[in-house]
Coordinates of C-alpha atoms in Angstrom, one line a residue:
M13 CA 8.3 11.2 25.1
P14 CA 11.6 11.9 22.6
R15 CA 13.1 8.6 20.6
P16 CA 16.7 8.3 22.7
W17 CA 20.7 8.1 20.7
P18 CA 18.8 9.5 16.1
L19 CA 20.0 7.8 13.3
S20 CA 21.1 9.8 10.5
V21 CA 19.4 8.4 7.5
P22 CA 20.2 9.8 3.7
A23 CA 17.3 11.9 2.2
L24 CA 15.7 10.5 -0.5
A25 CA 16.7 11.6 -4.1
A26 CA 14.7 14.8 -4.9
I27 CA 13.8 13.4 -8.6
P28 CA 11.6 10.3 -7.3
L29 CA 10.1 12.3 -4.6
L30 CA 8.7 15.0 -6.9
L31 CA 7.2 12.0 -9.6
L32 CA 5.6 11.1 -6.2
V33 CA 4.2 14.0 -5.2
V34 CA 2.9 14.2 -8.8
V35 CA 1.1 11.5 -9.3
A36 CA -0.6 11.7 -5.5
V37 CA -1.2 15.1 -6.1
G38 CA -2.6 14.6 -9.4
S39 CA -4.5 11.7 -9.0
R40 CA -5.8 12.9 -5.2
I41 CA -4.3 10.0 -3.3
P42 CA -3.9 11.8 0.3
T43 CA -0.3 11.1 1.9
T44 CA 0.0 10.9 5.7
L45 CA 1.7 14.2 5.3
D46 CA -1.3 15.8 5.2
G47 CA -2.4 14.3 8.0
P48 CA -4.1 14.4 10.5
F49 CA -6.9 13.6 8.9
K50 CA -10.3 14.5 11.2
P51 CA -12.0 11.1 11.3
V52 CA -14.6 9.7 9.0
T53 CA -17.2 7.0 9.5
V54 CA -18.7 5.8 6.9
P55 CA -22.1 5.1 7.1
F56 CA -22.8 1.4 7.3
D57 CA -25.0 -0.3 4.9
L58 CA -27.6 -2.2 6.5
S59 CA -27.7 -4.4 3.2
L60 CA -24.4 -6.1 3.7
R61 CA -26.1 -8.4 7.4
G62 CA -27.2 -11.6 7.4
N63 CA -24.5 -13.2 4.7
A64 CA -21.6 -15.3 6.9
V65 CA -22.4 -18.0 5.8
D66 CA -19.8 -20.9 6.4
L67 CA -18.8 -23.8 3.5
P68 CA -20.6 -26.5 4.0
G69 CA -17.9 -29.4 3.1
T70 CA -20.1 -30.6 0.5
D71 CA -18.8 -27.9 -1.6
P72 CA -15.8 -29.1 -4.7
R73 CA -13.7 -26.3 -3.3
V74 CA -12.8 -27.9 -0.5
R75 CA -13.5 -31.6 -1.2
R76 CA -11.1 -34.1 -0.9
R77 CA -9.4 -34.3 -4.4
V78 CA -6.2 -36.3 -4.2
K79 CA -6.7 -40.1 -3.6
G80 CA -4.2 -42.3 -0.7
F81 CA -1.1 -40.5 0.7
E82 CA -1.0 -38.1 -2.4
P83 CA -0.4 -34.4 -1.2
E84 CA -2.8 -31.8 -0.2
Q85 CA -2.8 -28.6 0.8
I86 CA 0.6 -27.1 -0.1
S87 CA 1.1 -24.4 1.1
V88 CA 4.9 -21.9 1.3
T89 CA 6.0 -19.9 3.6
L90 CA 9.0 -17.4 3.6
S91 CA 12.1 -18.2 6.0
A92 CA 13.6 -15.2 7.4
N93 CA 15.1 -13.6 4.5
Y94 CA 14.8 -14.3 0.9
D95 CA 17.8 -17.1 0.2
S96 CA 14.7 -19.8 2.2
V97 CA 11.3 -20.8 2.2
W98 CA 8.8 -23.2 3.4
I99 CA 6.8 -26.0 1.8
S100 CA 3.9 -27.6 3.8
W101 CA 1.3 -30.2 3.0
I102 CA -0.9 -32.2 4.0
T103 CA -1.2 -36.5 3.2
G104 CA -3.8 -39.6 4.4
E105 CA -6.8 -38.4 5.6
F106 CA -7.7 -37.1 9.0
Q107 CA -10.4 -39.4 11.5
I108 CA -12.9 -37.9 13.7
G109 CA -14.2 -39.7 16.0
Y110 CA -14.8 -42.4 19.4
N111 CA -11.7 -44.3 18.2
I112 CA -8.9 -42.9 16.5
K113 CA -5.8 -43.6 15.8
P114 CA -3.2 -41.8 14.4
L115 CA -1.3 -42.4 10.9
D116 CA 2.5 -42.6 11.7
P117 CA 4.2 -39.4 10.5
K118 CA 7.5 -41.9 9.7
S119 CA 5.4 -43.9 7.2
V120 CA 5.4 -41.1 4.8
K121 CA 8.4 -39.2 3.0
S122 CA 8.9 -35.4 3.4
V123 CA 10.2 -34.4 0.0
V124 CA 10.6 -31.3 -2.5
R125 CA 12.4 -31.6 -6.1
Y126 CA 12.6 -28.2 -7.5
G127 CA 14.5 -26.4 -9.5
K128 CA 14.5 -23.0 -12.0
L129 CA 12.8 -25.4 -15.1
K130 CA 9.4 -26.7 -15.2
N131 CA 11.0 -30.3 -15.7
P132 CA 13.4 -31.5 -14.8
P133 CA 13.9 -30.5 -11.1
R134 CA 18.0 -30.8 -10.1
H135 CA 17.1 -30.3 -6.6
E136 CA 15.8 -32.3 -3.4
A137 CA 15.3 -31.4 0.1
T138 CA 13.8 -33.3 2.6
G139 CA 12.2 -32.2 5.9
Y140 CA 10.0 -33.1 8.7
S141 CA 6.7 -34.2 9.4
L142 CA 4.3 -34.7 12.8
V143 CA 0.8 -35.6 13.6
Y144 CA -1.0 -33.8 16.0
S145 CA -4.9 -34.6 17.8
Q146 CA -7.4 -32.6 19.0
L147 CA -9.4 -34.4 22.4
Y148 CA -11.5 -34.3 24.6
P149 CA -12.2 -36.1 28.2
F150 CA -15.8 -36.3 28.1
E151 CA -18.4 -38.2 26.9
G152 CA -20.1 -37.6 23.7
L153 CA -17.4 -35.4 22.7
Q154 CA -15.4 -36.9 19.3
N155 CA -11.8 -37.0 19.1
Y156 CA -9.6 -35.8 15.9
T157 CA -6.2 -36.6 14.8
S158 CA -4.9 -35.4 11.6
G159 CA -3.3 -36.3 8.1
I160 CA 0.6 -36.1 8.3
I161 CA 1.8 -33.0 8.0
H162 CA 4.9 -32.4 6.8
H163 CA 7.2 -29.1 6.2
V164 CA 10.5 -28.6 4.1
R165 CA 12.9 -25.8 4.1
L166 CA 14.8 -25.2 0.9
T167 CA 17.6 -23.2 0.5
G168 CA 20.1 -21.3 -1.3
L169 CA 17.8 -20.3 -3.6
Q170 CA 17.8 -16.7 -5.6
P171 CA 16.5 -13.5 -5.2
N172 CA 13.8 -12.7 -7.4
T173 CA 13.3 -16.0 -8.9
Q174 CA 10.6 -17.8 -10.2
Y175 CA 11.1 -21.9 -8.8
F176 CA 9.2 -24.9 -10.0
Y177 CA 8.4 -27.5 -7.4
R178 CA 7.3 -31.2 -6.4
C179 CA 6.5 -32.5 -3.3
G180 CA 6.1 -35.7 -1.7
D181 CA 7.2 -39.3 -1.3
P182 CA 8.6 -41.0 -4.5
S183 CA 9.2 -43.7 -3.2
I184 CA 5.6 -44.7 -3.1
P185 CA 4.8 -43.1 -5.0
A186 CA 2.8 -40.7 -3.9
M187 CA 4.0 -37.0 -5.7
S188 CA 1.7 -34.0 -6.0
D189 CA 1.7 -31.6 -9.5
I190 CA 4.1 -29.3 -10.7
Y191 CA 3.7 -25.3 -9.0
H192 CA 5.7 -23.2 -8.7
F193 CA 6.8 -19.5 -6.3
K194 CA 8.7 -16.8 -6.3
T195 CA 11.4 -15.5 -4.1
M196 CA 10.8 -12.1 -2.7
P197 CA 14.2 -10.0 -3.7
V198 CA 16.9 -9.2 -1.7
S199 CA 17.0 -6.9 0.8
G200 CA 17.6 -3.7 -0.1
P201 CA 16.0 0.4 0.1
K202 CA 15.3 0.6 -3.6
S203 CA 14.6 -3.7 -3.9
Y204 CA 10.8 -4.3 -2.5
P205 CA 7.8 -7.2 -3.6
K206 CA 5.3 -5.1 -5.5
R207 CA 2.0 -6.0 -4.0
I208 CA 1.6 -7.0 -0.7
A209 CA -2.2 -8.5 0.6
I210 CA -3.0 -8.4 3.8
V211 CA -6.5 -10.2 5.4
G212 CA -7.5 -10.6 8.8
D213 CA -10.2 -12.9 10.6
L214 CA -10.9 -14.4 7.5
G215 CA -12.9 -18.2 8.3
L216 CA -14.2 -19.8 5.4
T217 CA -17.0 -18.2 4.3
Y218 CA -19.4 -17.1 1.1
N219 CA -17.7 -13.7 2.0
T220 CA -14.3 -15.4 2.3
T221 CA -14.5 -16.6 -1.6
T222 CA -15.2 -13.2 -2.7
T223 CA -12.3 -11.6 -0.7
I224 CA -9.7 -14.7 -1.6
S225 CA -11.0 -13.4 -5.4
H226 CA -10.2 -9.8 -5.5
L227 CA -7.0 -10.8 -3.2
T228 CA -6.1 -13.0 -6.4
S229 CA -7.2 -10.1 -8.7
N230 CA -5.1 -8.1 -7.0
D231 CA -1.6 -10.8 -8.0
P232 CA 0.3 -10.2 -4.9
D233 CA 4.0 -11.6 -3.8
L234 CA 3.1 -12.0 -0.3
V235 CA -0.2 -12.8 2.1
L236 CA -0.2 -11.8 5.0
L237 CA -3.0 -13.3 7.8
I238 CA -3.2 -10.8 11.2
G239 CA -4.8 -13.8 13.0
D240 CA -8.4 -16.0 13.7
V241 CA -7.7 -18.3 9.8
T242 CA -10.8 -21.0 9.8
Y243 CA -13.5 -20.6 13.5
A244 CA -13.2 -24.4 13.7
N245 CA -13.9 -23.5 17.7
L246 CA -17.3 -22.1 16.3
Y247 CA -18.8 -25.7 16.2
L248 CA -19.4 -28.7 18.0
T249 CA -17.0 -32.0 17.3
N250 CA -20.4 -33.8 15.7
G251 CA -20.4 -30.8 13.1
T252 CA -22.9 -28.9 14.3
G253 CA -22.4 -25.1 13.7
S254 CA -23.3 -21.6 15.4
D255 CA -22.6 -17.3 14.7
C256 CA -22.1 -17.5 18.4
Y257 CA -20.2 -20.4 20.3
S258 CA -21.4 -18.8 24.0
C259 CA -24.5 -18.0 23.0
S260 CA -25.7 -21.6 21.0
F261 CA -23.1 -23.9 23.3
G262 CA -23.1 -22.7 27.3
D263 CA -23.7 -25.9 28.2
T264 CA -20.6 -27.3 26.6
P265 CA -17.9 -29.1 29.1
I266 CA -15.1 -27.5 27.0
H267 CA -15.1 -25.3 24.6
E268 CA -15.2 -27.9 21.8
T269 CA -13.8 -27.2 17.6
Y270 CA -14.3 -29.1 14.9
Q271 CA -10.7 -29.9 13.0
P272 CA -12.3 -30.9 10.0
R273 CA -12.6 -27.2 8.9
W274 CA -9.0 -26.5 9.5
D275 CA -8.8 -29.2 6.3
L276 CA -11.2 -27.9 4.6
W277 CA -9.9 -24.5 4.6
G278 CA -6.5 -25.6 3.5
R279 CA -8.3 -27.4 0.9
F280 CA -9.5 -24.4 -0.8
M281 CA -7.0 -21.6 -0.2
Q282 CA -4.1 -23.9 -1.3
N283 CA -4.7 -22.8 -5.2
L284 CA -3.6 -19.1 -4.0
V285 CA -0.6 -20.3 -1.0
S286 CA 1.1 -22.9 -3.5
R287 CA 2.2 -19.9 -4.9
V288 CA 2.4 -17.4 -3.2
P289 CA 3.6 -17.1 0.4
I290 CA 1.9 -16.7 3.0
M291 CA 2.7 -15.6 6.6
V292 CA 0.4 -16.4 9.5
V293 CA 0.3 -14.9 13.5
E294 CA -2.3 -16.6 16.2
G295 CA -5.6 -15.1 16.4
N296 CA -8.0 -16.2 19.9
H297 CA -9.9 -18.3 17.1
E298 CA -6.9 -21.2 17.4
I299 CA -6.7 -20.8 21.1
E300 CA -8.3 -24.6 21.0
E301 CA -8.1 -25.6 24.1
Q302 CA -8.1 -29.0 24.5
A303 CA -7.4 -32.7 27.1
G304 CA -4.4 -31.2 29.4
K305 CA -5.2 -27.6 29.0
K306 CA -3.3 -27.7 25.5
T307 CA -3.6 -24.7 22.8
F308 CA -2.9 -23.5 19.7
M309 CA -2.3 -26.8 18.1
A310 CA -3.6 -27.0 15.1
Y311 CA -2.3 -23.5 14.0
S312 CA 1.5 -24.5 15.6
S313 CA 1.8 -27.6 13.6
R314 CA 0.4 -27.1 10.4
F315 CA 1.6 -23.8 8.9
A316 CA 5.9 -23.3 8.9
F317 CA 7.0 -21.0 10.6
P318 CA 10.9 -19.2 9.8
S319 CA 10.5 -19.0 14.2
A320 CA 14.4 -20.7 15.2
E321 CA 15.8 -19.1 12.1
S322 CA 15.0 -15.1 13.5
G323 CA 16.2 -16.2 16.7
S324 CA 12.8 -17.2 18.5
S325 CA 11.3 -20.2 20.1
S326 CA 7.5 -20.1 19.5
T327 CA 5.4 -20.0 16.3
F328 CA 3.5 -17.5 18.2
Y329 CA 6.6 -14.5 17.3
Y330 CA 8.8 -14.4 14.5
S331 CA 10.5 -12.0 12.3
F332 CA 10.7 -12.2 8.1
N333 CA 12.4 -9.5 5.8
A334 CA 11.1 -8.9 2.5
G335 CA 13.1 -6.8 0.1
G336 CA 13.7 -3.6 1.5
I337 CA 10.4 -4.3 4.2
H338 CA 11.2 -6.0 8.4
F339 CA 8.6 -7.4 9.3
I340 CA 7.6 -8.3 12.7
M341 CA 4.8 -10.8 13.7
L342 CA 4.2 -10.9 17.6
G343 CA 1.7 -12.6 20.2
A344 CA -0.8 -11.8 21.9
Y345 CA -1.5 -14.2 23.2
T346 CA 1.4 -14.9 25.1
A347 CA 3.2 -13.8 27.9
F348 CA 4.5 -10.0 26.7
N349 CA 5.5 -8.2 29.5
K350 CA 8.6 -6.8 29.5
S351 CA 10.5 -9.9 31.4
A352 CA 8.9 -12.3 29.5
E353 CA 10.8 -14.1 26.3
Q354 CA 9.1 -12.5 23.2
Y355 CA 9.8 -9.1 24.7
R356 CA 13.5 -10.0 25.1
W357 CA 13.1 -11.6 21.8
L358 CA 11.8 -8.6 20.6
E359 CA 14.5 -6.6 21.5
Q360 CA 17.2 -8.7 20.2
D361 CA 15.2 -7.9 17.3
L362 CA 14.8 -5.0 16.5
A363 CA 18.4 -3.5 17.7
K364 CA 19.7 -5.7 14.9
V365 CA 17.5 -3.9 12.4
D366 CA 19.3 -2.0 10.0
R367 CA 16.9 0.6 8.3
S368 CA 20.1 1.2 5.6
T369 CA 18.5 -2.3 4.5
T370 CA 15.6 -2.6 5.2
P371 CA 14.0 1.4 5.6
W372 CA 10.2 -0.2 6.4
L373 CA 9.4 -1.7 9.5
V374 CA 6.2 -3.1 9.9
A375 CA 4.9 -5.0 13.0
T376 CA 1.7 -6.9 12.9
W377 CA 0.3 -8.8 15.9
H378 CA -3.9 -9.9 16.0
P379 CA -6.0 -7.5 18.5
P380 CA -5.6 -3.8 18.0
W381 CA -4.7 -1.3 20.2
Y382 CA -6.0 1.4 18.4
S383 CA -9.8 0.6 17.5
T384 CA -12.5 2.9 18.3
Y385 CA -15.6 0.3 17.9
E386 CA -17.2 -1.9 20.5
A387 CA -16.9 -4.9 19.9
H388 CA -13.3 -5.4 21.5
Y389 CA -12.2 -1.7 22.7
R390 CA -9.1 -1.7 24.6
E391 CA -9.2 -5.1 25.1
A392 CA -5.2 -5.4 24.3
E393 CA -4.3 -2.8 26.2
C394 CA -1.5 -4.5 28.9
M395 CA -0.2 -5.2 26.1
R396 CA 0.2 -1.5 24.8
I397 CA 0.8 0.0 27.8
E398 CA 4.3 -2.9 27.8
M399 CA 5.9 -2.5 24.6
E400 CA 4.3 0.8 22.4
E401 CA 7.4 2.5 23.6
L402 CA 9.5 -0.1 22.8
L403 CA 8.0 0.0 19.3
Y404 CA 7.5 3.6 19.3
S405 CA 11.7 4.6 20.1
Y406 CA 13.1 1.8 17.1
G407 CA 10.4 4.1 14.7
V408 CA 8.3 1.3 13.7
D409 CA 6.0 2.6 10.8
I410 CA 3.3 0.4 10.5
V411 CA 1.1 -1.7 12.5
F412 CA -1.8 -4.5 11.2
N413 CA -4.1 -5.9 13.5
G414 CA -7.1 -8.2 12.8
H415 CA -9.6 -9.5 15.8
V416 CA -12.7 -6.1 15.1
H417 CA -14.6 -7.1 12.0
A418 CA -14.0 -4.1 10.2
Y419 CA -11.8 -1.6 9.0
E420 CA -10.2 1.7 10.5
R421 CA -7.4 3.4 10.0
S422 CA -5.5 5.8 12.2
N423 CA -3.8 8.6 11.9
R424 CA 0.1 8.9 13.7
V425 CA -0.1 8.3 17.1
Y426 CA 1.6 7.5 20.1
N427 CA -0.2 6.3 24.0
Y428 CA -3.3 8.0 22.3
T429 CA -1.3 11.1 21.0
L430 CA -1.7 12.5 17.5
D431 CA 2.3 12.1 17.2
P432 CA 4.0 12.4 13.1
C433 CA 6.1 10.0 14.1
G434 CA 3.8 7.3 15.8
P435 CA 3.3 4.7 13.2
V436 CA 0.0 4.5 11.4
Y437 CA -2.2 1.6 13.0
L438 CA -4.7 -0.3 10.4
T439 CA -7.0 -2.8 11.2
V440 CA -7.8 -5.2 8.3
G441 CA -10.0 -8.0 10.4
D442 CA -12.7 -7.8 7.9
G443 CA -11.6 -11.0 6.1
G444 CA -15.1 -12.2 6.3
N445 CA -15.4 -14.8 9.0
R446 CA -19.2 -16.7 10.6
E447 CA -18.9 -13.6 13.3
K448 CA -20.1 -11.2 11.1
M449 CA -18.9 -7.5 10.8
A450 CA -18.4 -5.7 13.8
I451 CA -20.5 -1.8 13.2
K452 CA -21.3 -0.3 16.9
H453 CA -18.6 2.6 18.1
S454 CA -17.9 3.3 21.5
D455 CA -18.1 6.9 20.8
E456 CA -21.6 6.3 20.4
P457 CA -24.1 7.0 22.9
G458 CA -25.3 4.0 25.0
Q459 CA -22.2 1.6 23.6
C460 CA -19.0 2.4 25.6
P461 CA -18.4 -0.9 27.0
L462 CA -17.6 -2.4 30.3
P463 CA -14.5 -2.7 30.9
S464 CA -13.8 -6.7 31.1
P465 CA -11.1 -9.7 31.7
D466 CA -9.3 -11.6 28.5
E467 CA -7.3 -15.1 30.0
Y468 CA -4.7 -14.3 28.1
L469 CA -5.2 -10.5 27.6
G470 CA -5.7 -9.5 31.2
M471 CA -7.5 -6.2 32.4
C472 CA -5.3 -3.0 31.9
A473 CA -7.8 0.0 30.7
T474 CA -9.0 2.6 33.2
N475 CA -10.2 6.3 32.2
F476 CA -9.0 8.2 30.2
T477 CA -6.9 10.9 33.2
S478 CA -5.8 13.2 30.6
G479 CA -6.7 14.4 26.9
P480 CA -10.3 15.0 25.3
A481 CA -11.5 11.5 27.4
A482 CA -10.4 12.6 30.9
G483 CA -12.0 11.1 33.5
K484 CA -14.2 8.9 30.6
F485 CA -13.4 5.0 29.7
C486 CA -14.7 6.0 25.9
W487 CA -14.8 9.4 24.3
D488 CA -17.8 11.1 23.5
R489 CA -16.9 11.3 19.5
Q490 CA -14.7 9.8 17.5
P491 CA -11.6 9.9 18.3
D492 CA -8.7 12.2 16.1
Y493 CA -6.7 9.8 16.6
S494 CA -9.2 7.6 14.3
A495 CA -8.8 8.9 10.1
F496 CA -11.7 6.6 8.6
R497 CA -14.1 3.6 9.8
E498 CA -16.0 1.8 7.6
S499 CA -18.1 -0.7 8.4
S500 CA -17.8 -4.0 5.5
F501 CA -15.7 -7.1 4.5
G502 CA -11.9 -6.9 2.3
H503 CA -8.9 -6.6 2.0
G504 CA -5.7 -4.6 1.6
I505 CA -2.7 -4.2 -0.6
L506 CA 0.7 -2.8 0.4
E507 CA 3.0 -1.7 -2.2
M508 CA 6.3 0.0 -1.3
K509 CA 7.0 2.6 -3.7
N510 CA 10.4 3.6 -3.0
E511 CA 12.7 3.4 1.2
T512 CA 9.6 6.3 2.2
W513 CA 7.1 6.1 0.5
A514 CA 4.2 2.9 0.5
L515 CA 0.8 3.5 -1.0
W516 CA -1.6 2.2 1.0
T517 CA -5.2 0.4 -0.3
W518 CA -8.4 -1.3 1.0
Y519 CA -11.4 -2.8 -1.2
R520 CA -14.0 -3.6 -0.2
N521 CA -15.6 -6.6 -1.0
Q522 CA -19.1 -5.1 -2.5
D523 CA -17.5 -3.5 -4.6
S524 CA -16.1 -4.6 -8.1
E525 CA -12.2 -5.9 -8.1
D526 CA -10.3 -2.3 -9.4
N527 CA -13.2 -0.5 -7.3
V528 CA -10.7 1.4 -3.5
G529 CA -12.2 2.0 -0.8
D530 CA -9.9 3.7 0.6
Q531 CA -6.5 4.6 -0.2
I532 CA -3.6 6.8 1.5
Y533 CA 0.1 7.2 1.0
I534 CA 2.0 6.9 3.7
V535 CA 5.1 8.3 4.0
R536 CA 7.9 8.2 6.5
Q537 CA 10.2 11.0 7.5
P538 CA 13.8 9.7 9.1
D539 CA 15.2 13.8 8.9
K540 CA 12.1 14.2 11.5
C541 CA 12.1 10.6 13.2
P542 CA 14.9 9.1 14.2
V543 CA 15.5 6.0 15.9
R544 CA 17.8 3.4 17.6
Q545 CA 21.2 3.5 16.4
V546 CA 22.0 0.2 14.9
F547 CA 25.4 -0.4 16.5
T548 CA 23.5 -1.2 19.4
S549 CA 22.3 -4.8 18.5
W550 CA 26.7 -5.8 18.9
L551 CA 25.5 -5.8 22.4
T552 CA 22.7 -8.4 22.7
D553 CA 25.7 -10.7 21.0
L554 CA 27.5 -10.8 23.6

């Protein structure tokens, strides 16, 4: 389908481009300009199975170290632009049992003192606090109520600047140690964070600890977590866990969760996310239905989101800028059809993107549209049918997904057809979760799954009507849109080199920290792939 309303974008200066070409060729790093690539499947290493074991609550990395109402589980989240961030933390202890009494969130203040100097801080900001509960109306199931969760927004910050901060309630007193974070660079075509870590389906296993150790060694400026955070819903409320909930607990009256796993995860992650901003989008393991059919309570309560700042009324979808990148975080587990609020928000958000200021457009959501693994194969087809044309027409460059517990990189693709102007899809659902890796491919003999409906995603996948797989639900070989796939735990690093070149690197957990599993330069071609013009955004303001 041709793109409407072409937009002229100035070509990149020749010298920087030539330098990057020399680097890419000299180090044998391929570029998307060399594609489309013939599909590659890395044989599965049998020694990697059987290691997805959760950290116990007794592990010193996840035990509560603070006293009283001192802050813990401290994290930093970006706002919509560089001049603002959110600081979040928890005070007080959670309760789990049959007779629980929630803490009063107003009993402890939400204060952050911060500044460019470590001591004394020159600025103070206050925010809001809340408590959430996970309740089950069935005899024998334990209920949970959280500690007091605090969210404070800092504003008026300078770009690319280190700030020191302490959080807590100075009147008790109960303040944290001094931490620091660095703001994003100002938005512009030559302004980017150095490294962005991408990870999905993380959990809290010993594999997770390896992933985070390797990720941290890459010194990222920002972390994107593409859904499935803690896997607390693989546990009963008495703390009994399993690799497969439905296999082990098929007779439970409701899908229970063990909410203390969220607290363990928050403590483990604090060393990283108290100084490196983390941006999260929901996955299916965050649904956690409870009494009154309430869902996503832990996800929506524990993280701060730049929803209001980006014009969204939901924690499920929002956007933000990181230098010259505009990130769009979409929700697969809320309404996404063309008449839904999310779709209208997405139209407005895309129309406001100025590609001369933020040349790179990156979208993320949890379940992939283009995955060739048997697990979750074509599960999100309804979402693809509704949203793909809109994202394509605005020239989305890269899409990150999780959900499938393996790694896969696509050729540029649109509507299952190779397209030089389509996005590169990257599935990174291999963070280390307890459910282990996906190892079967839908195109292998006997592995093509049957279509199955999902309560949130629906069921729209049918047999292909054209192309090499016409008349079939699955291909009989690795599809040509699949460039590279491997079943290994790991994480990825995205580095924007300029307004048209970005380096993507995927690292496997089983390798040394600096050994590359997959690497490619993703190259934009704005002269060949025009997008909808920015001036259409004024229509949304009428």
